[in-house]
mmCIF file of C-alpha atoms in Angstrom:
data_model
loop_
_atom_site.group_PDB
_atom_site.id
_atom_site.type_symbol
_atom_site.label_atom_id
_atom_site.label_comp_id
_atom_site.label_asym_id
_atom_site.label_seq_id
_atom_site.Cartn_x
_atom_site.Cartn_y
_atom_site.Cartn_z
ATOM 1 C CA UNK A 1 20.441 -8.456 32.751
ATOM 2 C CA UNK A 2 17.503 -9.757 34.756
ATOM 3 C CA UNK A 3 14.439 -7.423 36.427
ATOM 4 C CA UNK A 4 15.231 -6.535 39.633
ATOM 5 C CA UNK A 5 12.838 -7.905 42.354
ATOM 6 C CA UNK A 6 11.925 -6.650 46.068
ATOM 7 C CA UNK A 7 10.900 -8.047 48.910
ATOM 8 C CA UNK A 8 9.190 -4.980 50.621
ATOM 9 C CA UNK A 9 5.142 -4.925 49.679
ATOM 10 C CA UNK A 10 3.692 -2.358 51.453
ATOM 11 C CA UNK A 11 6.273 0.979 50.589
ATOM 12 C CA UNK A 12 5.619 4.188 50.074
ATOM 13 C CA UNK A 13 4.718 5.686 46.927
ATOM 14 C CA UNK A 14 7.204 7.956 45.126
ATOM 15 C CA UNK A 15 7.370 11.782 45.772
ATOM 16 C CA UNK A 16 4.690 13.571 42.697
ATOM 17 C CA UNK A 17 7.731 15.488 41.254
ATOM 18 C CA UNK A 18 9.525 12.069 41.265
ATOM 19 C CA UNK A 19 6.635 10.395 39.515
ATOM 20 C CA UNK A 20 6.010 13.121 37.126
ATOM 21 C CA UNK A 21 9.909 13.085 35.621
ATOM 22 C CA UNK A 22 9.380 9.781 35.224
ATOM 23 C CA UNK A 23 6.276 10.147 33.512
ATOM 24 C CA UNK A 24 8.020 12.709 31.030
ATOM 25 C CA UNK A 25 11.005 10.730 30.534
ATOM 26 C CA UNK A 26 9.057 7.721 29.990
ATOM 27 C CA UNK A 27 10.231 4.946 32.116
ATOM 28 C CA UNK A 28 7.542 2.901 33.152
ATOM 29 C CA UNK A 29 9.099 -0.153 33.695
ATOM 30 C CA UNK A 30 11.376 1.744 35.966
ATOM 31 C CA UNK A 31 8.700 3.648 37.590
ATOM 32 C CA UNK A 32 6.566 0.862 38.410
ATOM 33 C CA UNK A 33 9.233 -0.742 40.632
ATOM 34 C CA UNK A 34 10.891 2.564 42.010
ATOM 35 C CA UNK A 35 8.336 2.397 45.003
ATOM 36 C CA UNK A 36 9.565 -0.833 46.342
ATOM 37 C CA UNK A 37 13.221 -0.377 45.283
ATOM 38 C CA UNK A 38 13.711 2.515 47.235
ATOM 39 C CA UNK A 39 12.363 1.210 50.346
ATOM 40 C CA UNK A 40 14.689 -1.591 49.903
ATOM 41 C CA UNK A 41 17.683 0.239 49.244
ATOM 42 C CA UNK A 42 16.935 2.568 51.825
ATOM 43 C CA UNK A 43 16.472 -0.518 54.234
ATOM 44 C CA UNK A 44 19.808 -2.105 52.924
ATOM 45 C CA UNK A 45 21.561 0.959 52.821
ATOM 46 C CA UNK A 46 22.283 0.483 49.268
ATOM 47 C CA UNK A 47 25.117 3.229 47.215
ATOM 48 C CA UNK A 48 23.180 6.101 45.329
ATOM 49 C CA UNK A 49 24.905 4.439 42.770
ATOM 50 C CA UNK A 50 23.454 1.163 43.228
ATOM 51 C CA UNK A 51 19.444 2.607 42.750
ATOM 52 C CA UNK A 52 20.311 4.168 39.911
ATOM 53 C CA UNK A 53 21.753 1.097 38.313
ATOM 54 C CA UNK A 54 18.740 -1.190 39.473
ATOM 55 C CA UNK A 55 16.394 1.755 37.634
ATOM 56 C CA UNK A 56 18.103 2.012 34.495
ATOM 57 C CA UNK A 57 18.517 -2.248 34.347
ATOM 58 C CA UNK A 58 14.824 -2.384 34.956
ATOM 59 C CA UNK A 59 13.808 -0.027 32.519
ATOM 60 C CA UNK A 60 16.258 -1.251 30.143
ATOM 61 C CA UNK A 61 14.945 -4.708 30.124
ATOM 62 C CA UNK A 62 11.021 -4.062 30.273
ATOM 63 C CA UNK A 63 11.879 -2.075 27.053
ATOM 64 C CA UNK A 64 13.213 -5.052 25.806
ATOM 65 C CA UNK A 65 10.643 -7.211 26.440
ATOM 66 C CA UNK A 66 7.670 -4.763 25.242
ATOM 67 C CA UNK A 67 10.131 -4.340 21.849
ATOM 68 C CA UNK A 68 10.066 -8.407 21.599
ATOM 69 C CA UNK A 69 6.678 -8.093 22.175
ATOM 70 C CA UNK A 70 5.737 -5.552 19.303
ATOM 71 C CA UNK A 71 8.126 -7.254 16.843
ATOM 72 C CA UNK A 72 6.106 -10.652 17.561
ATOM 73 C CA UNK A 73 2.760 -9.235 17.454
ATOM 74 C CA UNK A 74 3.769 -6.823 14.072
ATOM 75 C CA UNK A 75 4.659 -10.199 12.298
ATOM 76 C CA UNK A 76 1.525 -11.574 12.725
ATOM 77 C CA UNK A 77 2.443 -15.170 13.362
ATOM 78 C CA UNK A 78 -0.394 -17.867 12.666
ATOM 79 C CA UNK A 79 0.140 -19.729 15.833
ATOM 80 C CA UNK A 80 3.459 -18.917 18.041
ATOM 81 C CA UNK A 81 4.845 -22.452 17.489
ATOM 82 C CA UNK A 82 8.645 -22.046 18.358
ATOM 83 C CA UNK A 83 11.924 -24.203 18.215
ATOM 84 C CA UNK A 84 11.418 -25.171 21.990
ATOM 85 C CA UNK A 85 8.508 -27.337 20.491
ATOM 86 C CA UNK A 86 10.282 -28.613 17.263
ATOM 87 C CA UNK A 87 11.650 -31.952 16.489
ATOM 88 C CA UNK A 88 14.637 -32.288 14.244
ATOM 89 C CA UNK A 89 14.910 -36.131 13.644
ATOM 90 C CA UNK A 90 11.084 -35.993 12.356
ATOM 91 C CA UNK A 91 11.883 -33.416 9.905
ATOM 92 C CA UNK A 92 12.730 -34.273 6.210
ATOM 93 C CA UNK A 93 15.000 -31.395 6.275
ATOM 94 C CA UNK A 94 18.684 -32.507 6.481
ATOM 95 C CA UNK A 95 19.950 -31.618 10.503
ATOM 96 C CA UNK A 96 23.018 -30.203 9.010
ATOM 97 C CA UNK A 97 20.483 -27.939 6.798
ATOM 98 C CA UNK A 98 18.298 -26.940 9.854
ATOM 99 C CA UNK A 99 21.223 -26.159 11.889
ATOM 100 C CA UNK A 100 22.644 -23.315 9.464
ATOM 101 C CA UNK A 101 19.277 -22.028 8.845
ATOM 102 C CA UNK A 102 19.083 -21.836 12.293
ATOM 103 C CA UNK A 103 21.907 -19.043 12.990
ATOM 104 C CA UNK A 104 20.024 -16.673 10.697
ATOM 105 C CA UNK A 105 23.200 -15.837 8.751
ATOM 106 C CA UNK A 106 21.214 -15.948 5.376
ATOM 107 C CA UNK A 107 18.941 -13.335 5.962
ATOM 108 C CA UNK A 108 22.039 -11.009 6.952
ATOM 109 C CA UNK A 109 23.378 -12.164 3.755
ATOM 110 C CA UNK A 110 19.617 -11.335 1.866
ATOM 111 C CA UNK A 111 19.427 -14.619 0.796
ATOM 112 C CA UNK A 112 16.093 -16.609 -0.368
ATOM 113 C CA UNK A 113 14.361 -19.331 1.159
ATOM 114 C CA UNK A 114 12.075 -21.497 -0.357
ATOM 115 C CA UNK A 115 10.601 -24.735 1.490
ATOM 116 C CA UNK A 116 8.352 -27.158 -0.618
ATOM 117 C CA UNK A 117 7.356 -30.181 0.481
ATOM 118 C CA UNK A 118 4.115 -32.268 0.725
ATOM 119 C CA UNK A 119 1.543 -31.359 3.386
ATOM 120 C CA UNK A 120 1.736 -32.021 6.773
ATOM 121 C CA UNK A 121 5.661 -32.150 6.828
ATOM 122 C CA UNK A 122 5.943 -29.160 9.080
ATOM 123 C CA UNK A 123 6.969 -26.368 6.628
ATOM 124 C CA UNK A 124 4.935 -23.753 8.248
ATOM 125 C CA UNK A 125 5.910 -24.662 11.578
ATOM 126 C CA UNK A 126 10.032 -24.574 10.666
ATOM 127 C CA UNK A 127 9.285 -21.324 8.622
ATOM 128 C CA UNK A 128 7.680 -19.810 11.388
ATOM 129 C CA UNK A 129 10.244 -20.866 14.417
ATOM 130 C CA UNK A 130 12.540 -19.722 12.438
ATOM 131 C CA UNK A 131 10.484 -15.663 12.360
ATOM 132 C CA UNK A 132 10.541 -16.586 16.385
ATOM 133 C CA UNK A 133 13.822 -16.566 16.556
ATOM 134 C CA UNK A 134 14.522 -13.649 13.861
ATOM 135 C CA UNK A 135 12.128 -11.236 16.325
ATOM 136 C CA UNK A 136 13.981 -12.818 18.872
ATOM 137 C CA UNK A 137 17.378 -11.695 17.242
ATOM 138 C CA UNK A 138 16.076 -8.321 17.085
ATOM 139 C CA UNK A 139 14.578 -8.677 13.592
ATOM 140 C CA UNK A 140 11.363 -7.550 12.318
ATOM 141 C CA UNK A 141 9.366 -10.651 10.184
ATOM 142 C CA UNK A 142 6.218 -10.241 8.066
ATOM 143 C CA UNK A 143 4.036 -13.156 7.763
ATOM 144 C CA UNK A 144 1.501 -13.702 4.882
ATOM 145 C CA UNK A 145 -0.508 -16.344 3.954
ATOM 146 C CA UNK A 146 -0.635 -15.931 0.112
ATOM 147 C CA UNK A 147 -4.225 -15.519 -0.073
ATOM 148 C CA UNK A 148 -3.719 -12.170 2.538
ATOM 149 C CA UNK A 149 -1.176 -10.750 0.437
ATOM 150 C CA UNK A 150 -3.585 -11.247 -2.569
ATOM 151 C CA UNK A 151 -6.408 -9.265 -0.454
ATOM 152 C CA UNK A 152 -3.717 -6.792 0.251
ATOM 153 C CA UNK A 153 -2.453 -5.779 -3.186
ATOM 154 C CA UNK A 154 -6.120 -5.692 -3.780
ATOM 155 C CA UNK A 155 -6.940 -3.434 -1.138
ATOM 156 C CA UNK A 156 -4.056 -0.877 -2.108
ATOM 157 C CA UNK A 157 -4.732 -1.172 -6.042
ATOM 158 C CA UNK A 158 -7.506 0.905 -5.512
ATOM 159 C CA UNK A 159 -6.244 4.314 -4.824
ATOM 160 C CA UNK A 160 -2.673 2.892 -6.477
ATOM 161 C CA UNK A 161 -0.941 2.350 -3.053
ATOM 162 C CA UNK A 162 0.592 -0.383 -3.442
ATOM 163 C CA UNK A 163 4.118 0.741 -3.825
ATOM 164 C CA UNK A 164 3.666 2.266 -0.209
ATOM 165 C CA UNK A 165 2.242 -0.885 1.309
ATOM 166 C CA UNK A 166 4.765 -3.124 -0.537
ATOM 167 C CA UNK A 167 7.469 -1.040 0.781
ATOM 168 C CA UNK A 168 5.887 -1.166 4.160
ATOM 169 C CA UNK A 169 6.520 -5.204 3.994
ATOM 170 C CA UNK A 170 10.204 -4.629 2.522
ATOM 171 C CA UNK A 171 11.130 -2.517 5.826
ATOM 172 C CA UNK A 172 11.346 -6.467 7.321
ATOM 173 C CA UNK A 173 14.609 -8.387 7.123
ATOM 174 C CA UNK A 174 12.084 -11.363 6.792
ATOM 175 C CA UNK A 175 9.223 -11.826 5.087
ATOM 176 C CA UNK A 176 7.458 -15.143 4.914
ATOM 177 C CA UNK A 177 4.800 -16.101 2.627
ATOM 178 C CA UNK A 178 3.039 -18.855 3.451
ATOM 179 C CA UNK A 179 1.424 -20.446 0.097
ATOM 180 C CA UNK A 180 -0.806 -23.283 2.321
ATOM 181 C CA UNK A 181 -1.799 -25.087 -0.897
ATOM 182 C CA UNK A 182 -1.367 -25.199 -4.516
ATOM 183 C CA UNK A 183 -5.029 -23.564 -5.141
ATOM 184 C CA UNK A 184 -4.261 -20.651 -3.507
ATOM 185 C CA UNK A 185 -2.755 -19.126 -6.490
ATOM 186 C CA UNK A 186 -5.571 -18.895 -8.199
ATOM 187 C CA UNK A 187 -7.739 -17.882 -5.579
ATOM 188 C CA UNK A 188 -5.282 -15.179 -4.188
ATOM 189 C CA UNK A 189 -5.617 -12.973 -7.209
ATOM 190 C CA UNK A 190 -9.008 -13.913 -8.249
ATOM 191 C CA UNK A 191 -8.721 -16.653 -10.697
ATOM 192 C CA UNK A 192 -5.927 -15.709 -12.788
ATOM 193 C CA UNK A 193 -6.900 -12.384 -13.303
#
């Protein structure tokens, strides 16, 4: 469903006991266009039934959106590049191959991805459209560069965490580690070490 939007600017604000219950039930998408959807109804001479319904639809989708938002921001995409942007015939990736990537079915299924190639062929940019469109599905995505997840397990070996923070990444039905360059390795986990 789509916000609801109101013509009337200038309406009155709701009644304090009105505001507060909102407050406590925590609707703030709701509550923030109550003021001007009232004054409309009222105006239009909308059904009881009809308010309630434009309400609950509001708050119902700026949930939504500030869920989308928190999944995209808790992955911790390097750039936001998305399939809206992405170019199938300049891939080296087969189109057939893209396509059932694409509907997500293998990470339902737990399934492994790996994506070599040389550099500059756009693996980090499919990778991460693909985490776009997994928050997008209602999915929560992790996002690593290697060398972070070395500075990571580095962090938590210290007072032996690790198992916690490690399960902390598992809790995501995708989690992408981005190697950038054959040297990282090395450097990730301190030379070898």
């Amino acid at each position: 469903m789509s916000p609801v939007t109101t013509t009337n600017t200038g309406a009155p604000p709701l009644p304090a006991d009105l505001e507060a219950l909102m407050r406590s039930l925590k609707m703030p998408h709701a509550r923030a266009l109550a003021p001007d959807l009232i004054a409309t109804a009222r105006a239009q001479r909308w059904e009881p039934a009809e308010v309630i319904k434009a309400l609950f639809t509001e708050e119902a989708a700026g949930r939504a959106r500030s869920m989308l938002a928190s999944r995209r921001k808790a992955a911790g995409f390097p750039t936001g590049k998305t399939f809206d942007a992405w170019d199938p015939a300049a891939s080296s990736i087969p189109a057939p191959t893209q396509q059932a990537l694409r509907t997500l079915e293998w990470i339902t299924r737990r399934e492994n991805l790996v994506v070599c190639g040389p550099s500059g062929t756009g693996k980090t940019f499919f990778l991460e459209a693909l985490g776009q469109q997994a928050v997008e599905a209602g999915m929560r995505v992790a996002w690593f560069r290697l060398e972070d997840l070395g500075v990571l397990i580095r962090a938590h070996r210290t007072d032996d965490s690790v198992t916690r923070a490690v399960a902390r990444i598992l809790r995501a039905e995708l989690v992408v580690i981005d190697l950038c360059r054959a040297r990282d390795y090395a450097e990730a986990f301190g030379g070898g070490r």
